[in-house]
Coordinates of N, CA and C in Angstrom, one line a residue:
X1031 N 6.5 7.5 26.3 CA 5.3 7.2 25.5 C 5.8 6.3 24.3
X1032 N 5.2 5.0 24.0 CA 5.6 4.1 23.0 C 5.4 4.9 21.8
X1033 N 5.9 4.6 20.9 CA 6.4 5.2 19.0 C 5.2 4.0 18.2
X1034 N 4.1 4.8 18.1 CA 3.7 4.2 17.3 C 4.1 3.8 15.9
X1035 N 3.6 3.3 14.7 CA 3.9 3.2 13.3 C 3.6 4.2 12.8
X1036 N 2.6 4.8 12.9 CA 1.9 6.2 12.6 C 0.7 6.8 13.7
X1037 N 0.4 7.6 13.6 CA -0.5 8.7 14.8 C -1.4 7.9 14.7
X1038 N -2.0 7.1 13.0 CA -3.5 6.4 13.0 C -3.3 5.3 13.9
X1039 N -2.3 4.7 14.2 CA -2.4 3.4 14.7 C -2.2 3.3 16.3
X1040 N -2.0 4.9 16.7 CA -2.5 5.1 18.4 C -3.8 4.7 18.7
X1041 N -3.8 4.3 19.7 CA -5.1 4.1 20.5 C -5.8 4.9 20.7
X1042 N -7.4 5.2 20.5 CA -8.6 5.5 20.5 C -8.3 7.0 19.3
X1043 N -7.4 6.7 18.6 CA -7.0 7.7 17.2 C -8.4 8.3 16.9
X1044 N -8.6 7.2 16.1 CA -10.0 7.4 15.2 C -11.5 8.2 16.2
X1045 N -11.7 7.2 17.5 CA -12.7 7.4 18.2 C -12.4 8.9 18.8
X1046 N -11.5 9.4 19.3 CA -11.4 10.8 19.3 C -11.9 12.0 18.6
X1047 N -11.3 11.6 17.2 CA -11.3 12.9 16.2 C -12.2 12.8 15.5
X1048 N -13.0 11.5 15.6 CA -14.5 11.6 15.1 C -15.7 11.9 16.0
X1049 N -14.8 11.8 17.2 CA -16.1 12.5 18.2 C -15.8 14.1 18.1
X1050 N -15.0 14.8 17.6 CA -14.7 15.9 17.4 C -15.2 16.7 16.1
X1051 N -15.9 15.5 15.3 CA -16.4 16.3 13.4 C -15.2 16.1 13.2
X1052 N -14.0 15.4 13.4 CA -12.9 16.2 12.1 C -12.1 14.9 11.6
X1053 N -13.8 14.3 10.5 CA -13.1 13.6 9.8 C -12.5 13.8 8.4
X1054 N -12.6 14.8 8.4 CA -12.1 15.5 7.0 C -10.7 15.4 7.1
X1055 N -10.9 16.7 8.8 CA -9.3 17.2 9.0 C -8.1 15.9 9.3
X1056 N -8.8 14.6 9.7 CA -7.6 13.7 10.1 C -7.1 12.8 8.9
X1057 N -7.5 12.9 7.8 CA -7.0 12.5 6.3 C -6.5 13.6 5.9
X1058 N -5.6 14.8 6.2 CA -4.3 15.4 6.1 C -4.9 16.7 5.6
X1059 N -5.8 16.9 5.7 CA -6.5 18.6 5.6 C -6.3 18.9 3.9
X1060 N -7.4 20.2 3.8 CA -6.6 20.2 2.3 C -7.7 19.4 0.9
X1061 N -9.2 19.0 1.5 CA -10.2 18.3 1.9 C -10.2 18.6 -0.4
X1062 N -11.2 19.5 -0.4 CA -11.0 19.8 -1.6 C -10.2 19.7 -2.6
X1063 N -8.9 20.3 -2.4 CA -8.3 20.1 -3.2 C -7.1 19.2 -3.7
X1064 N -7.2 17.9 -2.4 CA -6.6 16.8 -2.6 C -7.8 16.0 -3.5
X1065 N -8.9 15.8 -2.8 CA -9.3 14.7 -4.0 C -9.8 15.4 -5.3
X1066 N -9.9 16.5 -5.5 CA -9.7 16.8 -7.0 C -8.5 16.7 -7.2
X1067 N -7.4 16.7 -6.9 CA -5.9 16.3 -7.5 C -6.1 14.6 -7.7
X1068 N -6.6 13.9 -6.8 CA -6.7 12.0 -7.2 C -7.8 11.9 -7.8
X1069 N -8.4 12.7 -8.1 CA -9.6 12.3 -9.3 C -9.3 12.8 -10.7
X1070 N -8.3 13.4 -10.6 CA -7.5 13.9 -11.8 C -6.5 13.3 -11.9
X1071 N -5.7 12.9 -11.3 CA -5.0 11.5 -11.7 C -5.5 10.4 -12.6
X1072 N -6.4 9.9 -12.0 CA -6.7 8.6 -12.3 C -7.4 9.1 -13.8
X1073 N -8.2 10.0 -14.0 CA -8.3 10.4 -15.5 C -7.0 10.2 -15.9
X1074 N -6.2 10.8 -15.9 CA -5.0 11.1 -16.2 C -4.5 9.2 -16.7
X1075 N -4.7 8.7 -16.0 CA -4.6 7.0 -16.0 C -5.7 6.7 -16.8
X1076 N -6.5 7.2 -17.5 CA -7.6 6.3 -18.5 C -8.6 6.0 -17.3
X1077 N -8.9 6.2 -16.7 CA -9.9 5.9 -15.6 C -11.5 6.2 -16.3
X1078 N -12.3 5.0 -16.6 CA -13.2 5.2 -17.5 C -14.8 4.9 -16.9
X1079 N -15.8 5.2 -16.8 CA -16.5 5.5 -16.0 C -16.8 4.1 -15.9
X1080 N -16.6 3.0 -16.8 CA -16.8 1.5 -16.7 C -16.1 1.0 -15.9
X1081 N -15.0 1.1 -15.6 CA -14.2 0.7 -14.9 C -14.4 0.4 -13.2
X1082 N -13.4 -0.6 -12.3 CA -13.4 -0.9 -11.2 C -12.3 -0.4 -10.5
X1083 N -12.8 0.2 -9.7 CA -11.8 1.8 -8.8 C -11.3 0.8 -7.8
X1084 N -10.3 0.7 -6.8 CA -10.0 0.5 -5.3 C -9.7 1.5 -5.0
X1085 N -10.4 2.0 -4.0 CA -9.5 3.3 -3.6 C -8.9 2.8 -1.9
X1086 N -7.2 2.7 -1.9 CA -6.4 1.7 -0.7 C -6.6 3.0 0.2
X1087 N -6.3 2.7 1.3 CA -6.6 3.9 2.5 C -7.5 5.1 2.2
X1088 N -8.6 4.7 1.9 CA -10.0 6.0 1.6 C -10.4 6.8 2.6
X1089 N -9.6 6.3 3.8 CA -10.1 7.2 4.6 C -11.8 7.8 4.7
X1090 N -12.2 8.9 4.4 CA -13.4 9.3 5.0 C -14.0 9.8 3.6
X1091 N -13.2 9.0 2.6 CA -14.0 9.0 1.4 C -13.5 10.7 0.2
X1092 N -12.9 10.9 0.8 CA -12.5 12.3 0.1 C -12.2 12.1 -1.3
X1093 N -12.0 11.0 -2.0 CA -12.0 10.8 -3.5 C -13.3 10.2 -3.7
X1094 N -13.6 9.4 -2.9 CA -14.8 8.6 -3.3 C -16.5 9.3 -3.5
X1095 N -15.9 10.7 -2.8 CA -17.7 11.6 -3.0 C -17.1 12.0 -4.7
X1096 N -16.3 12.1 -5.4 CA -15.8 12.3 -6.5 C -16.1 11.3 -7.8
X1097 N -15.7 10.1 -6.8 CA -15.9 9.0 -8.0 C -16.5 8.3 -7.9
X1098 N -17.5 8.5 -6.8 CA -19.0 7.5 -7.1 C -19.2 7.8 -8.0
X1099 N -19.7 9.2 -8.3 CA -21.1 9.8 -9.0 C -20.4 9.9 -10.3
X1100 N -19.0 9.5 -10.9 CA -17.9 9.3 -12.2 C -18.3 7.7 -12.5
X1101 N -18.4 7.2 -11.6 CA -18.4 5.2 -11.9 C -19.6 5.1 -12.5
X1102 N -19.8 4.4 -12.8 CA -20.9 3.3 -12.9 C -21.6 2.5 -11.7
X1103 N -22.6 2.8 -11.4 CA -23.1 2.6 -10.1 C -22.7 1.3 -9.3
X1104 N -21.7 1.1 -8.0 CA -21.1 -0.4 -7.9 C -19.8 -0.7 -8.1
X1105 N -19.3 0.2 -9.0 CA -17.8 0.3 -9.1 C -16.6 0.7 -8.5
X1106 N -16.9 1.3 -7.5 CA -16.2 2.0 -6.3 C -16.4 0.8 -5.3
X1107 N -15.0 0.8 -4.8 CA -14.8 -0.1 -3.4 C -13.3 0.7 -2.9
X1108 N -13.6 0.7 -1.4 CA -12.7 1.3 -0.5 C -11.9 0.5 0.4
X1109 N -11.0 0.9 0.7 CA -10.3 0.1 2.1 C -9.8 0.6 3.2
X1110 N -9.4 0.8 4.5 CA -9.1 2.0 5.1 C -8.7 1.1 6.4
X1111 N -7.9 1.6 7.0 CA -7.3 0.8 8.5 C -9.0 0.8 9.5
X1112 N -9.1 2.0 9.4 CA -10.9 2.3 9.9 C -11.7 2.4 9.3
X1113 N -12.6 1.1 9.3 CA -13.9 1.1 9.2 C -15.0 1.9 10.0
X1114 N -14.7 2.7 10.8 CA -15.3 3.3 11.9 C -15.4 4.7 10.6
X1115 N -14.3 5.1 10.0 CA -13.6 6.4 9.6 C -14.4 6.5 7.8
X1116 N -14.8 5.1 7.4 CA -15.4 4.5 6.1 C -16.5 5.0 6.6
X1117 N -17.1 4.4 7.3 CA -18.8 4.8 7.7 C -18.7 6.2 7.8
X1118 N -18.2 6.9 8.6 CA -18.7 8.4 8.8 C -18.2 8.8 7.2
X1119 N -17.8 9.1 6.5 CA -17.4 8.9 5.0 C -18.8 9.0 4.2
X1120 N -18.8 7.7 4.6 CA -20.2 7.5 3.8 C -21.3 7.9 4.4
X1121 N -21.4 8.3 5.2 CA -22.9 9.3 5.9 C -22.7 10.7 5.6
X1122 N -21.7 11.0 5.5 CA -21.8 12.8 5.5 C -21.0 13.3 3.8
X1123 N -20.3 12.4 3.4 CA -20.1 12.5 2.0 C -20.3 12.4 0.4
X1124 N -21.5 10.6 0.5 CA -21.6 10.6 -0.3 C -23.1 10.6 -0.7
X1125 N -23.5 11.4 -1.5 CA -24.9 12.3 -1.5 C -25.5 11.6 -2.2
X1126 N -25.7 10.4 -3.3 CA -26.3 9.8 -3.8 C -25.7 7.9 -3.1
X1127 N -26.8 7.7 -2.2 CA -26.0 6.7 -1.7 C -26.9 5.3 -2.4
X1128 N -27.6 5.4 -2.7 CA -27.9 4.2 -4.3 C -26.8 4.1 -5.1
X1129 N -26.2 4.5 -5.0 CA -24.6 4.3 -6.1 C -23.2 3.7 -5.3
X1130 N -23.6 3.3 -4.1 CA -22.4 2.8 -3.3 C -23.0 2.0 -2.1
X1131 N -22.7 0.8 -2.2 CA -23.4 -0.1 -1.3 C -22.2 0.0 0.2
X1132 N -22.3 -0.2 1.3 CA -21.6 0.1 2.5 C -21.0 -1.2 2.3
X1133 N -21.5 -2.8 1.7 CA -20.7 -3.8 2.1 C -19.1 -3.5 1.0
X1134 N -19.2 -2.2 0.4 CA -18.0 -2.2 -0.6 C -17.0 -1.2 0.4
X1135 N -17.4 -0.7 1.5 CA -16.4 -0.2 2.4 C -16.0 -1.1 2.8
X1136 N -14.6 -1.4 2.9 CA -14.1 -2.6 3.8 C -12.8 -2.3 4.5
X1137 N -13.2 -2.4 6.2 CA -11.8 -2.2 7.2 C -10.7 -3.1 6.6
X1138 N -9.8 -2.8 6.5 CA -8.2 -3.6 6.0 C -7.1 -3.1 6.7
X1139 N -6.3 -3.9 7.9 CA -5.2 -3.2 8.3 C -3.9 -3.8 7.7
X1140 N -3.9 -5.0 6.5 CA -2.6 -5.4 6.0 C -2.8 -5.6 4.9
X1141 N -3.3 -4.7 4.3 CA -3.9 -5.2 2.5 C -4.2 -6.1 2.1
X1142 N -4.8 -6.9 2.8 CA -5.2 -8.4 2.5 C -6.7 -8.2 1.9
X1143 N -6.9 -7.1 1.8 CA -8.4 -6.9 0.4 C -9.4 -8.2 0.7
X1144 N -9.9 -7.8 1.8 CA -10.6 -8.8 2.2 C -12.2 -8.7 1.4
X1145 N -12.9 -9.6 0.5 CA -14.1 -9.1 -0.2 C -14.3 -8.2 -1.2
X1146 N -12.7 -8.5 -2.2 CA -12.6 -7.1 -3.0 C -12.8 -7.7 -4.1
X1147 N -13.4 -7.9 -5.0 CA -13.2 -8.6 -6.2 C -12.4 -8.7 -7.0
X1148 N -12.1 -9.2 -7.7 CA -11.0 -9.5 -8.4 C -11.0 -8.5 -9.9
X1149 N -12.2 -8.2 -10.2 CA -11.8 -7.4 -11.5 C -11.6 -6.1 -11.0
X1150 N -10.7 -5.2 -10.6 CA -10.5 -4.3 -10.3 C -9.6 -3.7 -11.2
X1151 N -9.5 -3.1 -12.1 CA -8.7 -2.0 -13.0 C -8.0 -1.1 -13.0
X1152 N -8.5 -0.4 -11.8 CA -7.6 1.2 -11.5 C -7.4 0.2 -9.5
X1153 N -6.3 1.2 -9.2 CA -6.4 0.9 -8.0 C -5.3 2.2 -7.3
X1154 N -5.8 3.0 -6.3 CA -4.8 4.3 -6.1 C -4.9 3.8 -4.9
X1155 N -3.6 4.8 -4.0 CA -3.1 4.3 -2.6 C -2.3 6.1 -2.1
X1156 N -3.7 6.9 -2.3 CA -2.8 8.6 -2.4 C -2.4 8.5 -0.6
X1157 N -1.5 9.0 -0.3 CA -0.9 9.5 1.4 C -1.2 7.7 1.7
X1158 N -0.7 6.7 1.5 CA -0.6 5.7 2.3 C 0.5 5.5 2.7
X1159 N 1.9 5.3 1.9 CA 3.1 4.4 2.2 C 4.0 6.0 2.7
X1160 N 3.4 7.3 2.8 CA 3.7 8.2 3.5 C 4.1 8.1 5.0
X1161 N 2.8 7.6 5.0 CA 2.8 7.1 6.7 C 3.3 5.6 7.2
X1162 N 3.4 4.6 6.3 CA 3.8 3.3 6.8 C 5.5 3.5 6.6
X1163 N 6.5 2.0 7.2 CA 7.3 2.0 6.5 C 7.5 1.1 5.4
X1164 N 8.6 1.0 5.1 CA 9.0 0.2 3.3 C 8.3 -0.9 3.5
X1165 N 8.3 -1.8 4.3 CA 7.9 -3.1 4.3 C 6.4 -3.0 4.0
X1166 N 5.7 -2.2 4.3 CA 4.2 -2.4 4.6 C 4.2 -2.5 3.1
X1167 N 4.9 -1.1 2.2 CA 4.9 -0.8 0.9 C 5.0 -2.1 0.0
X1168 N 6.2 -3.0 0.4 CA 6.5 -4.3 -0.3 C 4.7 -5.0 -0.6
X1169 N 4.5 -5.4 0.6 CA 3.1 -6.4 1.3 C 1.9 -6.1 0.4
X1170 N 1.8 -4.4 0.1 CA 1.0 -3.9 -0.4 C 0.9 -4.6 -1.8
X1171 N 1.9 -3.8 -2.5 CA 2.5 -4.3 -3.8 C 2.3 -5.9 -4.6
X1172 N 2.7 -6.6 -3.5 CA 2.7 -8.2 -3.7 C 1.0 -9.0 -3.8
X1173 N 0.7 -8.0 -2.8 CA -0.9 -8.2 -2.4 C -1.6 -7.8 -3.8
X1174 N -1.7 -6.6 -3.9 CA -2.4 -5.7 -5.5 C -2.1 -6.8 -6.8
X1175 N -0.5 -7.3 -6.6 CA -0.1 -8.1 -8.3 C -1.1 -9.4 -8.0
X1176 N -0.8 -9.8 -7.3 CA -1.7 -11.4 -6.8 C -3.1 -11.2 -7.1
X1177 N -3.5 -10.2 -6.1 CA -5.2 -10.3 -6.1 C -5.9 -10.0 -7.4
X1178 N -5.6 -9.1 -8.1 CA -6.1 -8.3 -9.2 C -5.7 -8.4 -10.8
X1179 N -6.1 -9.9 -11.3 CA -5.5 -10.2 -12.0 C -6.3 -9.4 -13.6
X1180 N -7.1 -8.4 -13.2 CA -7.6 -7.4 -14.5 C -7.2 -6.0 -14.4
X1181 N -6.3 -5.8 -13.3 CA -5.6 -4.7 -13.1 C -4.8 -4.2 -14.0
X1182 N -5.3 -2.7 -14.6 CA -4.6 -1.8 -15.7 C -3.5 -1.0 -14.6
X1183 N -3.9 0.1 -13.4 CA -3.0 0.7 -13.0 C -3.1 0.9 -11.8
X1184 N -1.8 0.9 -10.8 CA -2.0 1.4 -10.2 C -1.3 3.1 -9.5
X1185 N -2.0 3.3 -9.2 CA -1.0 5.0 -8.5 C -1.0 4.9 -7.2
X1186 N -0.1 5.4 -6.6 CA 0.7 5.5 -5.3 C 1.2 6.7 -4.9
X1187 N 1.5 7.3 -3.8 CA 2.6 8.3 -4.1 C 3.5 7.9 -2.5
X1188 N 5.0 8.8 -2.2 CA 5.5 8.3 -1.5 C 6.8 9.6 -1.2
X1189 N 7.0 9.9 0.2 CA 8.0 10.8 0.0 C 9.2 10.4 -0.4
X1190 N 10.1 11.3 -1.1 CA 11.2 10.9 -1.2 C 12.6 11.6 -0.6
X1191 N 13.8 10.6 -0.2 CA 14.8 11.8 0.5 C 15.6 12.0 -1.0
X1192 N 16.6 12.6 -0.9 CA 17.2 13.1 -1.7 C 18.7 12.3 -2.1
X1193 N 19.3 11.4 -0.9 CA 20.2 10.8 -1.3 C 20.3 10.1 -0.1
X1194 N 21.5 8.7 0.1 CA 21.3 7.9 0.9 C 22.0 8.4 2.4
X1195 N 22.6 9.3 2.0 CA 23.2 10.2 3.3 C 21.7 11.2 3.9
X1196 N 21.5 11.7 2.9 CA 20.0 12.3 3.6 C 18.9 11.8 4.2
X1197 N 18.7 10.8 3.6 CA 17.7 9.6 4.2 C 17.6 9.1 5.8
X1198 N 19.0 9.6 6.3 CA 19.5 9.1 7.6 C 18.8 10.0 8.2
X1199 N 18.7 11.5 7.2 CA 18.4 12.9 8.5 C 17.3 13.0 8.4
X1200 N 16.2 13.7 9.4 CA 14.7 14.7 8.5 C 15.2 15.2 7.3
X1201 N 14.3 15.2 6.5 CA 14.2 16.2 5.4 C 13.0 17.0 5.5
X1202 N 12.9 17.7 5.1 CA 11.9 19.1 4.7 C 11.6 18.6 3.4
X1203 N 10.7 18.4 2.8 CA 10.2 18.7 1.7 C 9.7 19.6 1.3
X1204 N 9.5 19.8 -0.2 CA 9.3 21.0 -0.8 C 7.7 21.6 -0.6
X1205 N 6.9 21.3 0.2 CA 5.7 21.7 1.3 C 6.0 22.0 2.2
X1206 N 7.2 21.4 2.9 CA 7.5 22.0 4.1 C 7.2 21.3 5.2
X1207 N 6.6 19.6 4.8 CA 6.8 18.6 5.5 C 7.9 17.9 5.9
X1208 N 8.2 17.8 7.1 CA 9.5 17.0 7.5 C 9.4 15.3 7.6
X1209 N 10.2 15.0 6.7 CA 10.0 13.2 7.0 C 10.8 12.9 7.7
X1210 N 11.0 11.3 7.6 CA 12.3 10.7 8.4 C 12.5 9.2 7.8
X1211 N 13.1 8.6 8.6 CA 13.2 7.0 7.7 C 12.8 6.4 8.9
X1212 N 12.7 6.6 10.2 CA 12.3 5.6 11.0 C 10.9 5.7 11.9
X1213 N 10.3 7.1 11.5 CA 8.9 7.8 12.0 C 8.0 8.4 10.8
X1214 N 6.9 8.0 11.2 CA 5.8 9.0 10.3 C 6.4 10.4 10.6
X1215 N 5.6 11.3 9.3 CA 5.8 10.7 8.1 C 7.4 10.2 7.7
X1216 N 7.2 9.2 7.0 CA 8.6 7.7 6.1 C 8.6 8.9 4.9
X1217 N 10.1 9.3 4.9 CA 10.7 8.9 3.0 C 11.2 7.5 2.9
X1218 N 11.7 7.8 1.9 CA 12.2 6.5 0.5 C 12.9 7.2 0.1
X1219 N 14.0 6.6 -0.4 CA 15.2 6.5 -1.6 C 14.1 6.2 -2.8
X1220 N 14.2 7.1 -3.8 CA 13.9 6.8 -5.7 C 13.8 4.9 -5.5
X1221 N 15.4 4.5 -5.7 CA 15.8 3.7 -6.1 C 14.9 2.5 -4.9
X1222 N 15.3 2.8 -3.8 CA 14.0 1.6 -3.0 C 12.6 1.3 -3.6
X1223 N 12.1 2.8 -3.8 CA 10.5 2.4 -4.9 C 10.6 1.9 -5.7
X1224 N 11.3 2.2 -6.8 CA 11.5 1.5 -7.9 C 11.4 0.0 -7.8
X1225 N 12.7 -0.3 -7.4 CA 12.9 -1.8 -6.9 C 11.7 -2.8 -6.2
X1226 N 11.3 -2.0 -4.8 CA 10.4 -2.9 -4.6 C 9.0 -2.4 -5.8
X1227 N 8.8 -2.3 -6.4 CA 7.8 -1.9 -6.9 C 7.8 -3.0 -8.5
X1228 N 9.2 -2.8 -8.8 CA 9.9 -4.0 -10.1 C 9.4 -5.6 -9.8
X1229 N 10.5 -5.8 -8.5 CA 10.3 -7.1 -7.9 C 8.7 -7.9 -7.1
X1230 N 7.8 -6.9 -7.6 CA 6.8 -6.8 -6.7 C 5.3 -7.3 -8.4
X1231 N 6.6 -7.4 -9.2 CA 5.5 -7.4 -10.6 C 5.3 -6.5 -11.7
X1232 N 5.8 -5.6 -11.1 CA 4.8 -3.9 -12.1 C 6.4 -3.2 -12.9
X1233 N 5.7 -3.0 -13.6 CA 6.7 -1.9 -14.5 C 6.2 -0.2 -13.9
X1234 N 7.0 0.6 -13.4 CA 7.0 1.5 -12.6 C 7.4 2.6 -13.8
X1235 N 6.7 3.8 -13.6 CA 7.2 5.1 -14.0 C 6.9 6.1 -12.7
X1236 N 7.5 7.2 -12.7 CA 7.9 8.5 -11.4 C 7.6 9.8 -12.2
X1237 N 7.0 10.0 -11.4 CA 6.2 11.6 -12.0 C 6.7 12.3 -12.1
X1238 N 7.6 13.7 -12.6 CA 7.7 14.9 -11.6 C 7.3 15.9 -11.3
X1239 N 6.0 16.0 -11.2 CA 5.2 17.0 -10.5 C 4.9 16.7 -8.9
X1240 N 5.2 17.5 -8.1 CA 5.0 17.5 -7.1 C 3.4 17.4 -6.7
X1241 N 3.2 17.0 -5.7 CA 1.7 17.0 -4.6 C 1.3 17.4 -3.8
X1242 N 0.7 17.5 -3.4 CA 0.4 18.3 -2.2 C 1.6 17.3 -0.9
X1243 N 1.8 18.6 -0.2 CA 2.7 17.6 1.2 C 3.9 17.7 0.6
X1244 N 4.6 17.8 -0.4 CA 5.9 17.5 -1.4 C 5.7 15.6 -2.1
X1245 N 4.2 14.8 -1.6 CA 4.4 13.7 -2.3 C 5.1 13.8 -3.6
X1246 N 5.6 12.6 -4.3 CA 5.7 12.1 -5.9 C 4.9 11.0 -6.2
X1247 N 4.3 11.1 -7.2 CA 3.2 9.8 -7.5 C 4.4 9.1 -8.4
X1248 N 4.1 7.6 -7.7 CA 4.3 6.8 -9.3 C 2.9 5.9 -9.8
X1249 N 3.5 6.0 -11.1 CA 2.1 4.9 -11.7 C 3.0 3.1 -12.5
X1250 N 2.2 2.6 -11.7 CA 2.4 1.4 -11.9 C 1.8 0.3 -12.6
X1251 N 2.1 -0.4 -13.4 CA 1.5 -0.9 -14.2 C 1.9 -2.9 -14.4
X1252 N 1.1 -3.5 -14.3 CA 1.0 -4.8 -14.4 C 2.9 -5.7 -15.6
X1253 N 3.5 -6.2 -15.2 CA 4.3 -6.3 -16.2 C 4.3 -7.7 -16.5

């Protein structure tokens, strides 16, 4: 069986588990109380109801039934490998749909923010570079400092191994997720994020509170 990049990027991924109802469960379960953890972040970041959100791999909206009805009506825009996975999102999640127009859901499989506008302020990317590898992480990065020239912050989170000898093996993280360096779910070395994350534009800080899954968020900021 070929090794995909991640499970999302198997063939008929999406169309399966959505003919199943479980678009909740295929954005990492845990429905509730992950996007009250990224709606509490981005407060945490000054996240101001004026403000312009990206929310990078939205998946089926699990932050966004949160921070529509927080924005200012228009200010939320999503991106997600599935547009298929955006729409069911927005039919079954977001309950005042006068506050979010469908042309601000937008399919993106290489961060090229196709139709995103440019003043965007906040921008989070929770369980993305989880699942990709480093490179995708770089692309992202490069993409966000270019496009978003009113950009205050962004947040990310990313597993990490523990040393460069570990990095080689699974690790277990402190959830009890096992990563790897060459299969979903990807760790990172500290020092890889850092770096590409410096070279990429942004002045970087590392959290240490743990996340759900054992993620670490960092918050990044324009430099």
């Amino acid at each position: 069986m070929a090794q995909h990049i991640s499970p999302y990027h198997a063939p008929n991924f999406y169309a399966d588990a959505l003919a199943k109802g479980r678009h909740r469960d295929i954005v990492g379960g845990r429905w509730e109380e992950t996007g009250k953890i990224q709606m509490e972040l981005l407060l945490g970041a000054d996240l101001q109801p004026d403000h312009h959100l990206l929310d990078i791999g939205a998946g089926s909206l699990r932050l966004g039934c949160k921070a529509v009805p927080y924005l200012t009506s228009g200010h939320y825009w999503a991106t997600d490998l599935s547009g298929t996975l955006l729409k069911r999102g927005y039919e079954t999640e977001i309950a005042d749909k006068s506050r979010l127009s469908p042309a601000q859901l937008i399919e993106d499989a290489n961060f090229n923010f196709p139709g995103v506008p440019d003043n965007i302020t906040h921008a989070i990317a929770f369980a993305v570079f989880t699942h990709l590898p480093a490179n995708h992480l770089r692309r992202a990065l490069i993409q966000i400092r270019g496009r978003f020239p009113a950009l205050q912050k962004l947040l990310f989170t990313a597993f990490l191994a523990p040393d460069a000898s570990a990095s080689l093996l699974p690790v277990k993280q402190p959830d009890g997720v096992v990563t790897h360096d060459t299969r979903a779910p990807y760790h990172m070395l500290t020092e890889d994020v850092l770096q590409l994350t410096r070279a990429s534009g942004f002045a970087v800080d590392q959290h240490q509170t743990r996340l759900p899954r054992g993620q670490v968020l960092f918050v990044a900021t324009p430099a």
